[in-house]
Coordinates of C-alpha atoms in Angstrom, one line a residue:
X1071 CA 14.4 -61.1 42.0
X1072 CA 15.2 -57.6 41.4
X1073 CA 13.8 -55.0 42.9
X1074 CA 11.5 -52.4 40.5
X1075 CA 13.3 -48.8 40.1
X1076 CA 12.8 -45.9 42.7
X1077 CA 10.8 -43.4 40.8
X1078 CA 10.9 -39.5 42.4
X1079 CA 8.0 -38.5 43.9
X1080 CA 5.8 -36.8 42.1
X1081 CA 5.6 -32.7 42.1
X1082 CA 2.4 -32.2 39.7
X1083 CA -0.4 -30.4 41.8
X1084 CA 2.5 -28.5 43.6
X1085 CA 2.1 -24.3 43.5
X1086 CA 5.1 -21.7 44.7
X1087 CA 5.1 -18.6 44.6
X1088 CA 7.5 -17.2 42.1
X1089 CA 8.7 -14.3 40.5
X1090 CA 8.5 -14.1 36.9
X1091 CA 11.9 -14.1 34.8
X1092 CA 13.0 -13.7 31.2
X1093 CA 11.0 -15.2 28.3
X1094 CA 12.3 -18.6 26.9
X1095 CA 12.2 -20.8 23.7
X1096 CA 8.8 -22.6 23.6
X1097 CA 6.0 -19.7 24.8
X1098 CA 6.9 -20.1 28.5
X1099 CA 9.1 -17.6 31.2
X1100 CA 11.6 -18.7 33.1
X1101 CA 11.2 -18.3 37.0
X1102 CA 12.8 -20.0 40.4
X1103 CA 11.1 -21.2 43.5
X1104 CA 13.2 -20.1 46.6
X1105 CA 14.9 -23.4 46.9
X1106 CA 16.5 -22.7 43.5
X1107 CA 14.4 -24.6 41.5
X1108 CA 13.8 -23.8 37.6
X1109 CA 9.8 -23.8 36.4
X1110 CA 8.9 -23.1 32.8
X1111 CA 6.2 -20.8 33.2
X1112 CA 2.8 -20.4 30.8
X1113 CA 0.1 -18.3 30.9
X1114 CA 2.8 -15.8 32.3
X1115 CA 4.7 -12.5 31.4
X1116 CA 8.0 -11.4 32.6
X1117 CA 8.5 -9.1 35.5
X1118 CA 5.2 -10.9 37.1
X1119 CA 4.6 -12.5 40.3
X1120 CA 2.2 -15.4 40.2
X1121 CA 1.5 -18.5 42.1
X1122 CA 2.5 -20.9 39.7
X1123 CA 0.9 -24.7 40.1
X1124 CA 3.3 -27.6 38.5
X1125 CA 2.1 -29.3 35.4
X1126 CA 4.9 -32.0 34.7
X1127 CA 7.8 -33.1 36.8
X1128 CA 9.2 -34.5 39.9
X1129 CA 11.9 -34.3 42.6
X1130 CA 14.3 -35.4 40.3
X1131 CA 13.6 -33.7 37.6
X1132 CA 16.3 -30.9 35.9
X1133 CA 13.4 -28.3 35.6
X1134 CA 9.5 -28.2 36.2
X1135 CA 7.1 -27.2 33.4
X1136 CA 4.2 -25.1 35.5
X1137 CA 1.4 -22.9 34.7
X1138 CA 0.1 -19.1 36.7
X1139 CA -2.7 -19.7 38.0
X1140 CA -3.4 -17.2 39.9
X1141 CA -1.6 -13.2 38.9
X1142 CA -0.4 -11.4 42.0
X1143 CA 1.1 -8.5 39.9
X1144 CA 0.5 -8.4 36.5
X1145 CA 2.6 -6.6 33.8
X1146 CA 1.9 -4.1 31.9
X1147 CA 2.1 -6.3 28.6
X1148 CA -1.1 -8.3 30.3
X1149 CA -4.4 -8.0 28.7
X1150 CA -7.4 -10.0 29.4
X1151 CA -7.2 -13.4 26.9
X1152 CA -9.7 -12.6 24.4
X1153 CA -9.9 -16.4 23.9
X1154 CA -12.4 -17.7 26.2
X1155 CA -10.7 -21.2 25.6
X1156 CA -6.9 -20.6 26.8
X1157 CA -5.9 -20.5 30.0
X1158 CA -4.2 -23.0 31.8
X1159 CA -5.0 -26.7 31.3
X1160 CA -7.3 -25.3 28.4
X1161 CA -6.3 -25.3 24.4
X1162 CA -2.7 -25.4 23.3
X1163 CA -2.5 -24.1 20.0
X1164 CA -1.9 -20.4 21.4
X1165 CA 0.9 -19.3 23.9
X1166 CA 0.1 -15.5 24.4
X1167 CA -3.2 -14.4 24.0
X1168 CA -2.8 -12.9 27.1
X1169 CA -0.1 -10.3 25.9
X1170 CA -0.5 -7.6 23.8
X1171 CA 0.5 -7.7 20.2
X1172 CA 3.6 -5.5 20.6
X1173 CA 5.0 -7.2 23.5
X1174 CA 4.5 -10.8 21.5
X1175 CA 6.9 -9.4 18.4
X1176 CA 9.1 -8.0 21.8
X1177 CA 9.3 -11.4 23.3
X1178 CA 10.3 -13.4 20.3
X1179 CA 12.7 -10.9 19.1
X1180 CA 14.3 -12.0 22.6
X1181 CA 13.9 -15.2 22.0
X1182 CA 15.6 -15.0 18.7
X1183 CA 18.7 -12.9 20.0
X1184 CA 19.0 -15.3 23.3
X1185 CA 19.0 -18.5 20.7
X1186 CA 21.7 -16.7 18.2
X1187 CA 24.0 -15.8 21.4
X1188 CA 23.7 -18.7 23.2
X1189 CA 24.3 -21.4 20.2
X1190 CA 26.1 -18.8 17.5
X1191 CA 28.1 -16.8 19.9
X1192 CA 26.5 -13.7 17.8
X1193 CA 25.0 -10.4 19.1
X1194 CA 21.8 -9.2 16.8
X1195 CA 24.1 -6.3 15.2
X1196 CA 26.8 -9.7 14.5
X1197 CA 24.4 -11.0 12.4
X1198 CA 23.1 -8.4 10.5
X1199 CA 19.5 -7.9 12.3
X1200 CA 17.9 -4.8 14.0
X1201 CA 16.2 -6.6 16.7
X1202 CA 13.0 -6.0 15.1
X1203 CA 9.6 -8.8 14.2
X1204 CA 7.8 -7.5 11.9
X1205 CA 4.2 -7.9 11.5
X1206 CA 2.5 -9.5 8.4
X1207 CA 0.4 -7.0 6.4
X1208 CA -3.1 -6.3 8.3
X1209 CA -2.1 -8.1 11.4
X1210 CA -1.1 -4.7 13.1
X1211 CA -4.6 -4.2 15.5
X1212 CA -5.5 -3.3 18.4
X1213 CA -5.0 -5.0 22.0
X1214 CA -8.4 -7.6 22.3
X1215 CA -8.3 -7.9 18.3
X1216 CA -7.2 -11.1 17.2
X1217 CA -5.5 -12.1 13.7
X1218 CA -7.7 -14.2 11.6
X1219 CA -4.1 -15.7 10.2
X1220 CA -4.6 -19.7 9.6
X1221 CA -5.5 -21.3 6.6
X1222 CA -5.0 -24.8 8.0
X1223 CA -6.7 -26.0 11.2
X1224 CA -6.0 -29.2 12.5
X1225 CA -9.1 -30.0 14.5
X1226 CA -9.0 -32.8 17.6
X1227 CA -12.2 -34.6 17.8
X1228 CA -12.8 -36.5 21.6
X1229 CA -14.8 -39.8 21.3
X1230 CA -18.4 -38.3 21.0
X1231 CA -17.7 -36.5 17.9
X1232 CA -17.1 -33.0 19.7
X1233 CA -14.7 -30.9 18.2
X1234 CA -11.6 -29.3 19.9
X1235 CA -8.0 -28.9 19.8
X1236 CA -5.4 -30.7 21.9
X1237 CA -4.3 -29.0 25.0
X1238 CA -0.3 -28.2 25.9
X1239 CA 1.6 -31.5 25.3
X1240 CA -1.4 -33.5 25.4
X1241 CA -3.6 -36.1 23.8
X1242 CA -6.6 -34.7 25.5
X1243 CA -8.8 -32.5 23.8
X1244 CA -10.4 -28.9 24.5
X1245 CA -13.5 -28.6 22.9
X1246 CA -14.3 -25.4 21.2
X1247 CA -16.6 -23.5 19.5
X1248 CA -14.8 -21.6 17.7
X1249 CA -10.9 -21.0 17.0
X1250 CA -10.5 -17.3 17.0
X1251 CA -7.4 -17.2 15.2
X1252 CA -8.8 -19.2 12.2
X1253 CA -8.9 -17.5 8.6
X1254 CA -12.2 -16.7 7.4
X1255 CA -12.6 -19.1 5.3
X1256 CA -11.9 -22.0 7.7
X1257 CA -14.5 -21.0 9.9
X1258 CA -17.3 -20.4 7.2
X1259 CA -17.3 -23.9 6.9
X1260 CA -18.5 -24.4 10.1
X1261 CA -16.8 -27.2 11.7
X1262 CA -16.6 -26.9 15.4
X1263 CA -20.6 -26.7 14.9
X1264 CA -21.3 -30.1 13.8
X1265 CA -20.6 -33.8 15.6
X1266 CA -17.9 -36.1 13.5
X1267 CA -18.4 -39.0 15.2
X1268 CA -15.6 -41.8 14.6
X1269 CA -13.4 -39.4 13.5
X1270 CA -10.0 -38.9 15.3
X1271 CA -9.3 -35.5 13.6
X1272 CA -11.1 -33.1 10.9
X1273 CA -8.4 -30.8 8.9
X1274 CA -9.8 -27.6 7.1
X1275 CA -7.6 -26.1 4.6
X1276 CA -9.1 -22.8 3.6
X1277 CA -6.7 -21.8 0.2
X1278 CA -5.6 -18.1 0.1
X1279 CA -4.9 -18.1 -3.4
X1280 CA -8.0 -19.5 -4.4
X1281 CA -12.1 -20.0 -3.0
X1282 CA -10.6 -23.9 -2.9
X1283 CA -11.7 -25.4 0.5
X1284 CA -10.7 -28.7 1.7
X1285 CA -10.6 -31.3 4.3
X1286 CA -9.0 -34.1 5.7
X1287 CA -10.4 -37.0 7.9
X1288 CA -8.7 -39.3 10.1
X1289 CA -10.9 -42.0 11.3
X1290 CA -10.6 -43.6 14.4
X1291 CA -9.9 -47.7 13.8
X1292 CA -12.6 -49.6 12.1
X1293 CA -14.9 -46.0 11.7
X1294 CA -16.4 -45.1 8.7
X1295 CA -16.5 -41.8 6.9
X1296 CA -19.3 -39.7 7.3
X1297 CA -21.1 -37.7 4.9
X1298 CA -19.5 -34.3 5.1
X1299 CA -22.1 -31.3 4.5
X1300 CA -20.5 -28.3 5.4
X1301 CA -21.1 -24.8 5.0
X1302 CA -19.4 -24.6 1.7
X1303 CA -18.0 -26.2 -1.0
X1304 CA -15.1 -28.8 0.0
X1305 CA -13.0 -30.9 -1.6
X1306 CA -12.9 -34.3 1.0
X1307 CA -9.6 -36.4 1.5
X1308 CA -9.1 -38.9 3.8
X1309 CA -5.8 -40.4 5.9
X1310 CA -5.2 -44.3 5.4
X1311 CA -4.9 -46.3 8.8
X1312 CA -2.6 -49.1 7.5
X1313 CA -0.3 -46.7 5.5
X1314 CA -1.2 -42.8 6.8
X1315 CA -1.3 -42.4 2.8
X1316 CA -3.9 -39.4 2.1
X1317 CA -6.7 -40.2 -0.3
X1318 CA -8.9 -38.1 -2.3
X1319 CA -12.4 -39.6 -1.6
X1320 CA -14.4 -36.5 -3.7
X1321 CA -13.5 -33.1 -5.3
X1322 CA -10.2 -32.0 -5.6
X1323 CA -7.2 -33.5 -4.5
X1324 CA -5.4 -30.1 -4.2
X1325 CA -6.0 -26.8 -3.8
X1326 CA -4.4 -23.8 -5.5
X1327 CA -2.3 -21.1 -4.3
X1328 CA -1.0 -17.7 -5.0
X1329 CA 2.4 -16.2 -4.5
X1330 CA 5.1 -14.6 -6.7
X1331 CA 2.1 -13.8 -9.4
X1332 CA 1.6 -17.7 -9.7
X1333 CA -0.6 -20.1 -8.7
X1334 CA 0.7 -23.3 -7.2
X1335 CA -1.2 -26.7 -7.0
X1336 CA -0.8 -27.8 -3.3
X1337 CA -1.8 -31.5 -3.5
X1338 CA -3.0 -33.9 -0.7
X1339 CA -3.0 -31.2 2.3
X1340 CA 1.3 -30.7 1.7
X1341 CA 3.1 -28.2 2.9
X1342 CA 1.9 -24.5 2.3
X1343 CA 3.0 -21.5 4.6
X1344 CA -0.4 -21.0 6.8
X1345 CA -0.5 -17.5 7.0
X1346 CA -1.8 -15.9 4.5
X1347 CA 1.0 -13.4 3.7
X1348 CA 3.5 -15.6 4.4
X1349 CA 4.5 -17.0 1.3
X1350 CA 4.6 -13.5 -0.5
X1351 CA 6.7 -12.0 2.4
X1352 CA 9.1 -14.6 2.9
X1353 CA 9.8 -14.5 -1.1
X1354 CA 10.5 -11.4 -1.4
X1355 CA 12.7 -11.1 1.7
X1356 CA 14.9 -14.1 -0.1
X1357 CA 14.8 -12.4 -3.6
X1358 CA 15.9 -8.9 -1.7
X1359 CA 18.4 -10.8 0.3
X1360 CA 19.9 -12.9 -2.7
X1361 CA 19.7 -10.3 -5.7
X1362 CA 19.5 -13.1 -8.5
X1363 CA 21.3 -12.4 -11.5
X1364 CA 21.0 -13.5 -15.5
X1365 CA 22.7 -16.3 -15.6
X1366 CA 22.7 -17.6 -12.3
X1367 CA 23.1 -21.1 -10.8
X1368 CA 21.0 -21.9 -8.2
X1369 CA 19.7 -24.7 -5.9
X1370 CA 16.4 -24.6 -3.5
X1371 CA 16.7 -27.2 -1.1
X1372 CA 13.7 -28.8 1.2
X1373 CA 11.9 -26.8 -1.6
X1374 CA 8.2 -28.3 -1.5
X1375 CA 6.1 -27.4 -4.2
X1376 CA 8.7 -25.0 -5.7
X1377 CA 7.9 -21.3 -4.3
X1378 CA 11.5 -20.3 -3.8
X1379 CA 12.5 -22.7 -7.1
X1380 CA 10.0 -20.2 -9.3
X1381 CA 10.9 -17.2 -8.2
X1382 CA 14.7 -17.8 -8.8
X1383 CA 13.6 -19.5 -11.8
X1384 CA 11.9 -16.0 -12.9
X1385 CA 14.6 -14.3 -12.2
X1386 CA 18.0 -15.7 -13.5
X1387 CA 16.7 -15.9 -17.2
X1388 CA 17.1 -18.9 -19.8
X1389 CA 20.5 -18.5 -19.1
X1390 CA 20.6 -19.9 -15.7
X1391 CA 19.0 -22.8 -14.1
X1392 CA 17.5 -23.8 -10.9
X1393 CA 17.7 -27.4 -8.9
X1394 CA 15.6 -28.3 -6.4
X1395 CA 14.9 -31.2 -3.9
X1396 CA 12.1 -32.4 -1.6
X1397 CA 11.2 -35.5 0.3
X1398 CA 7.5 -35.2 -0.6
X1399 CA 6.7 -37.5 -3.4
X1400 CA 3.5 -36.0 -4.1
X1401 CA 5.3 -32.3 -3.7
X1402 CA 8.0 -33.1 -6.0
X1403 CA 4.9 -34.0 -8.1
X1404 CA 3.2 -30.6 -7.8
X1405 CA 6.6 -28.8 -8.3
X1406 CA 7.4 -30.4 -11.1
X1407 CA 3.6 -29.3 -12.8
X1408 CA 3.9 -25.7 -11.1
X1409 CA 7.4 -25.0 -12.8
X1410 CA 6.5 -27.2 -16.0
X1411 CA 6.9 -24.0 -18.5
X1412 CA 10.8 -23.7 -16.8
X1413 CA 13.1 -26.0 -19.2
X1414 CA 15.8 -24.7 -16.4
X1415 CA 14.3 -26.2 -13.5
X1416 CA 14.8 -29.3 -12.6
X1417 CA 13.3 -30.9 -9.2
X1418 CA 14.6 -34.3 -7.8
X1419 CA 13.3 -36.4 -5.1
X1420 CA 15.0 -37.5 -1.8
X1421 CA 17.0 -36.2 1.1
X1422 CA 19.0 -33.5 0.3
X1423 CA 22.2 -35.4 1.8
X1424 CA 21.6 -38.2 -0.6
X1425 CA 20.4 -36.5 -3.4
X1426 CA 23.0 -33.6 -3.4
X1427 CA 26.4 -35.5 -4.1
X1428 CA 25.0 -37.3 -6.5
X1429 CA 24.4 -34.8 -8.9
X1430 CA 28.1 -34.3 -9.3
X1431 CA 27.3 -30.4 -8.9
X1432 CA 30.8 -28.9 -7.3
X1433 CA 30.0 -25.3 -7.5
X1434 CA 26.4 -23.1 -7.6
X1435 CA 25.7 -19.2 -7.5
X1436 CA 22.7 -18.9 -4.9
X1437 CA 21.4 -21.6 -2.8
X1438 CA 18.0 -21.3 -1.0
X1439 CA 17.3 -23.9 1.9
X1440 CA 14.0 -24.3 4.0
X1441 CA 14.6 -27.1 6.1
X1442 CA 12.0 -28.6 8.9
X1443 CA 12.7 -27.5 12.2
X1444 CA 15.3 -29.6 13.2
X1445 CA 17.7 -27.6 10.3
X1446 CA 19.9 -28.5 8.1
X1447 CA 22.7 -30.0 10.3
X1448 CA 26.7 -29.8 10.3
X1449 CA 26.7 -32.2 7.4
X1450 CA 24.6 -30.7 4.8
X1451 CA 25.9 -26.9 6.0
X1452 CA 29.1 -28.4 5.0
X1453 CA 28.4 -29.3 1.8
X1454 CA 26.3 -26.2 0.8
X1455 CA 29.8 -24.3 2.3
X1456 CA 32.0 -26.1 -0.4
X1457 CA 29.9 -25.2 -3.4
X1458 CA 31.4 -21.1 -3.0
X1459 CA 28.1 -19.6 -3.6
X1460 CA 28.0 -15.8 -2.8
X1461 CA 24.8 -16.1 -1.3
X1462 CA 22.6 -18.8 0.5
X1463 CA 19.6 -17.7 1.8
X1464 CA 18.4 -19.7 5.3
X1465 CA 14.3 -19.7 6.0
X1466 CA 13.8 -21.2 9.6
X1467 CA 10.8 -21.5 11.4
X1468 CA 12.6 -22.4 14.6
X1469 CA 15.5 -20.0 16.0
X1470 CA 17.3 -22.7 17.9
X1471 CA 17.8 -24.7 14.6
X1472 CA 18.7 -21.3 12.5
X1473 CA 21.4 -20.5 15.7
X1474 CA 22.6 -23.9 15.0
X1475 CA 23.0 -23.9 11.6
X1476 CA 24.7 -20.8 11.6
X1477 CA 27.1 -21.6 13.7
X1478 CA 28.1 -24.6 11.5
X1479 CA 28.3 -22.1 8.6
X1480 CA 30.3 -20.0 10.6
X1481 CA 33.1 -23.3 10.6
X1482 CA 33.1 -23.7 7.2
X1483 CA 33.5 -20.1 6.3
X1484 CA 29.8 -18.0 6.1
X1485 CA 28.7 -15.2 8.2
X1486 CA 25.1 -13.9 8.5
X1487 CA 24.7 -10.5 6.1
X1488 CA 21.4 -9.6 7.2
X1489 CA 18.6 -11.4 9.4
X1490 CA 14.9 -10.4 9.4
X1491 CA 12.3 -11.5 11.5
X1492 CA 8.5 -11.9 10.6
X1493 CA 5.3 -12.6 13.1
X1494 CA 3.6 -14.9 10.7
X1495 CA 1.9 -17.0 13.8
X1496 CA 0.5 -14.4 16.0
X1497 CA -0.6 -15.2 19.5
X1498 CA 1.7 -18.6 18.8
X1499 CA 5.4 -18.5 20.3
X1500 CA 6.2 -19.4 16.7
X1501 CA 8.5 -16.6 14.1
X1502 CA 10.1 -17.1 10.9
X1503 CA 13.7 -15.9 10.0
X1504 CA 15.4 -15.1 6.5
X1505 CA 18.7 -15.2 7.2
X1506 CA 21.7 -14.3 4.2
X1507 CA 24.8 -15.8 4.3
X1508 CA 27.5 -15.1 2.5
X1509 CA 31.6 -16.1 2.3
X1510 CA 33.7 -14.6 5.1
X1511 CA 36.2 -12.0 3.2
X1512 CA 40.1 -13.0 3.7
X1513 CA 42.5 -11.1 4.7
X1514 CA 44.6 -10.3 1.3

């Protein structure tokens, strides 16, 4: 009979003493107890000294995740949480309401150069960036004044119908009565105020483009839907148990959009940048990067309901044409109807690495890509290298996956020409990126 496996003993419950070291990927600092010991900080800035209590992790363990608990000297980045629900063991959704605005754009810009040294071998000015995050438009406020940013809450509901949102890398859920970093028109509908029993979660998606106002329910197992009477109009969907299929049950089953001076349908709660500026910013900063021309041949890759695939569509003229490709059968869907008056677009479905060699295209002009967060990978950079297109314009939500990518395009023969860096989740450790690419010059 063998013996069960030794397990470490546990180290949650544990506190040290610490001084506070550089920021990392992930909304956490970096810090050492005195027997050398790495801790993944929260609720922490750098240059503090806390007490810091573990979280998760044991003797054996290669680091220890942690949470300040109690501030022995505070930076001078620190400001009181206007959030009375974070803190630690509270709500997860934000990582630095306890930091003012400025130092938040400071920290991720760190972020972003540690990620593009440590996996691209580049220094900021190597790749084309100033250092700088720049705000969205009317997200610039004072310390204790929160953005009102997202458009799409994901609300956590516990077993007696309360509603919350989970807490860091958890199932559990905070309750809440209100999320201060909604959009307006998420929390005019007043959700957190009313009980959704049997429910497993309630999504609001308040449209930016549009007064449309929907939601999606997930029941728990066997529960039935309740009669939703909110404070406004909504459109009601609901997520299938047996195939996680969303279904419209009344209203709408999309809501509609605005960017690039067109309105998008944005069916079945699909992909839509949350921030409100977002999708306008992160446009233009690909148009600017890529300068389309007449004529051009283009591709937008991962490219949802078509943003990217419109505007290039706009601008290269009947002369040129535009492919796209998404995974999202009801996307493809919506891009198709978005870009229906293009007869030079064209959007296929399926994984780009499928989809891609199949068309028998050898050689493009501009190519756009928005992967998920994981990127693109060495494959697909590969591919998209051997097609010569002066520009390829990179939008990553996650700097670790953007440093890895452009490394890959660094083997097969890109460089960065500029990077820019946008706070489109504020209080979140989140930033987006808009990287341009272009063909390393040889020696003549």
């Amino acid at each position: 009979m063998q013996n069960a496996p030794e397990t470490s003993p546990s180290l949650v419950g544990e506190e040290y003493e610490v001084e506070v070291g550089p920021v990392a990927h992930g909304g956490h600092c970096i810090a050492r107890t005195d027997e050398g010991r790495v801790l993944f900080v929260r609720h922490t800035l750098p240059g503090e000294k806390v007490v810091a209590r573990v979280t998760e992790g044991d003797e054996g363990s290669r680091f220890l995740r942690a949470d300040a608990v109690t501030i022995i000297e505070a930076s001078k980045d620190r400001v009181e949480a206007p959030c009375p629900f974070s803190g630690p063991g509270r709500c997860g959704g934000c990582d630095w309401q306890h930091a003012k605005p400025g130092a938040q754009r400071r920290f991720k810009g760190e972020v972003i150069a540690e990620q593009l040294q440590r996996l691209a071998g580049l220094t900021p000015e190597e790749a084309g960036w100033d250092g700088t995050v720049m705000p969205a438009e009317g997200d610039k406020l004072p310390a204790g004044q929160v953005p009102q940013w997202r458009t799409r809450v994901q609300y956590a509901i516990d077993e007696a119908g309360h509603v919350g949102l989970r807490r860091h890398r958890s199932h559990e859920v905070e309750p809440i009565e209100h999320c201060m970093i909604a959009a307006e028109g998420v929390s005019e509908l007043g959700i957190e105020e009313r009980l959704w029993e049997g429910m497993e979660t309630v999504e609001a998606i308040a449209a930016s483009g549009s007064s449309d106002r929907q939601v999606i329910l997930t029941p728990r197992p066997g529960a039935r839907l309740p009669l939703v009477e909110l404070d406004k109009p909504v459109s009601v969907l609901r997520v299938d148990e047996k195939d996680g299929g969303v279904h419209r049950v009344h209203g709408r089953a999309f809501v509609r959009e605005r960017a690039d001076e067109r309105t998008h349908r944005v069916g079945n709660g699909g992909f839509w940048q949350v921030h409100p500026q977002a999708a306008d910013t992160l446009m233009r900063a690909v148009m600017q990067g890529l300068l389309p021309r007449k004529g051009d041949m283009a591709l937008d890759l991962y490219c949802g309901v078509g943003l990217f695939a419109g505007a290039l569509a706009d601008r290269v003229g009947d002369k040129g044409a535009v492919l796209g490709i998404e995974t999202g059968k009801r996307a493809v869907e919506d891009a198709r109807h978005n870009l229906q008056q293009f007869d030079r677009v064209r959007i296929e479905h399926g994984k780009v690495d499928a989809v891609l060699p199949r068309t028998g295209i050898d050689s493009v002009d501009l190519i756009v890509l928005d992967p998920p967060r994981a990127g693109a990978g060495k494959q697909t950079v590969r591919h998209l290298a051997s097609l010569g297109a002066r520009r390829i314009a990179y939008v990553a939500c996650d700097p670790a996956a953007l440093a890895r990518d452009i490394a890959y395009f660094a083997e097969s023969g890109y460089k960065p020409r500029t990077l820019r860096a946008f706070d489109l989740f504020p209080m979140t450790h989140h930033v987006e990126c808009v990287a341009i690419l272009e063909p390393v010059k040889k020696d003549a």
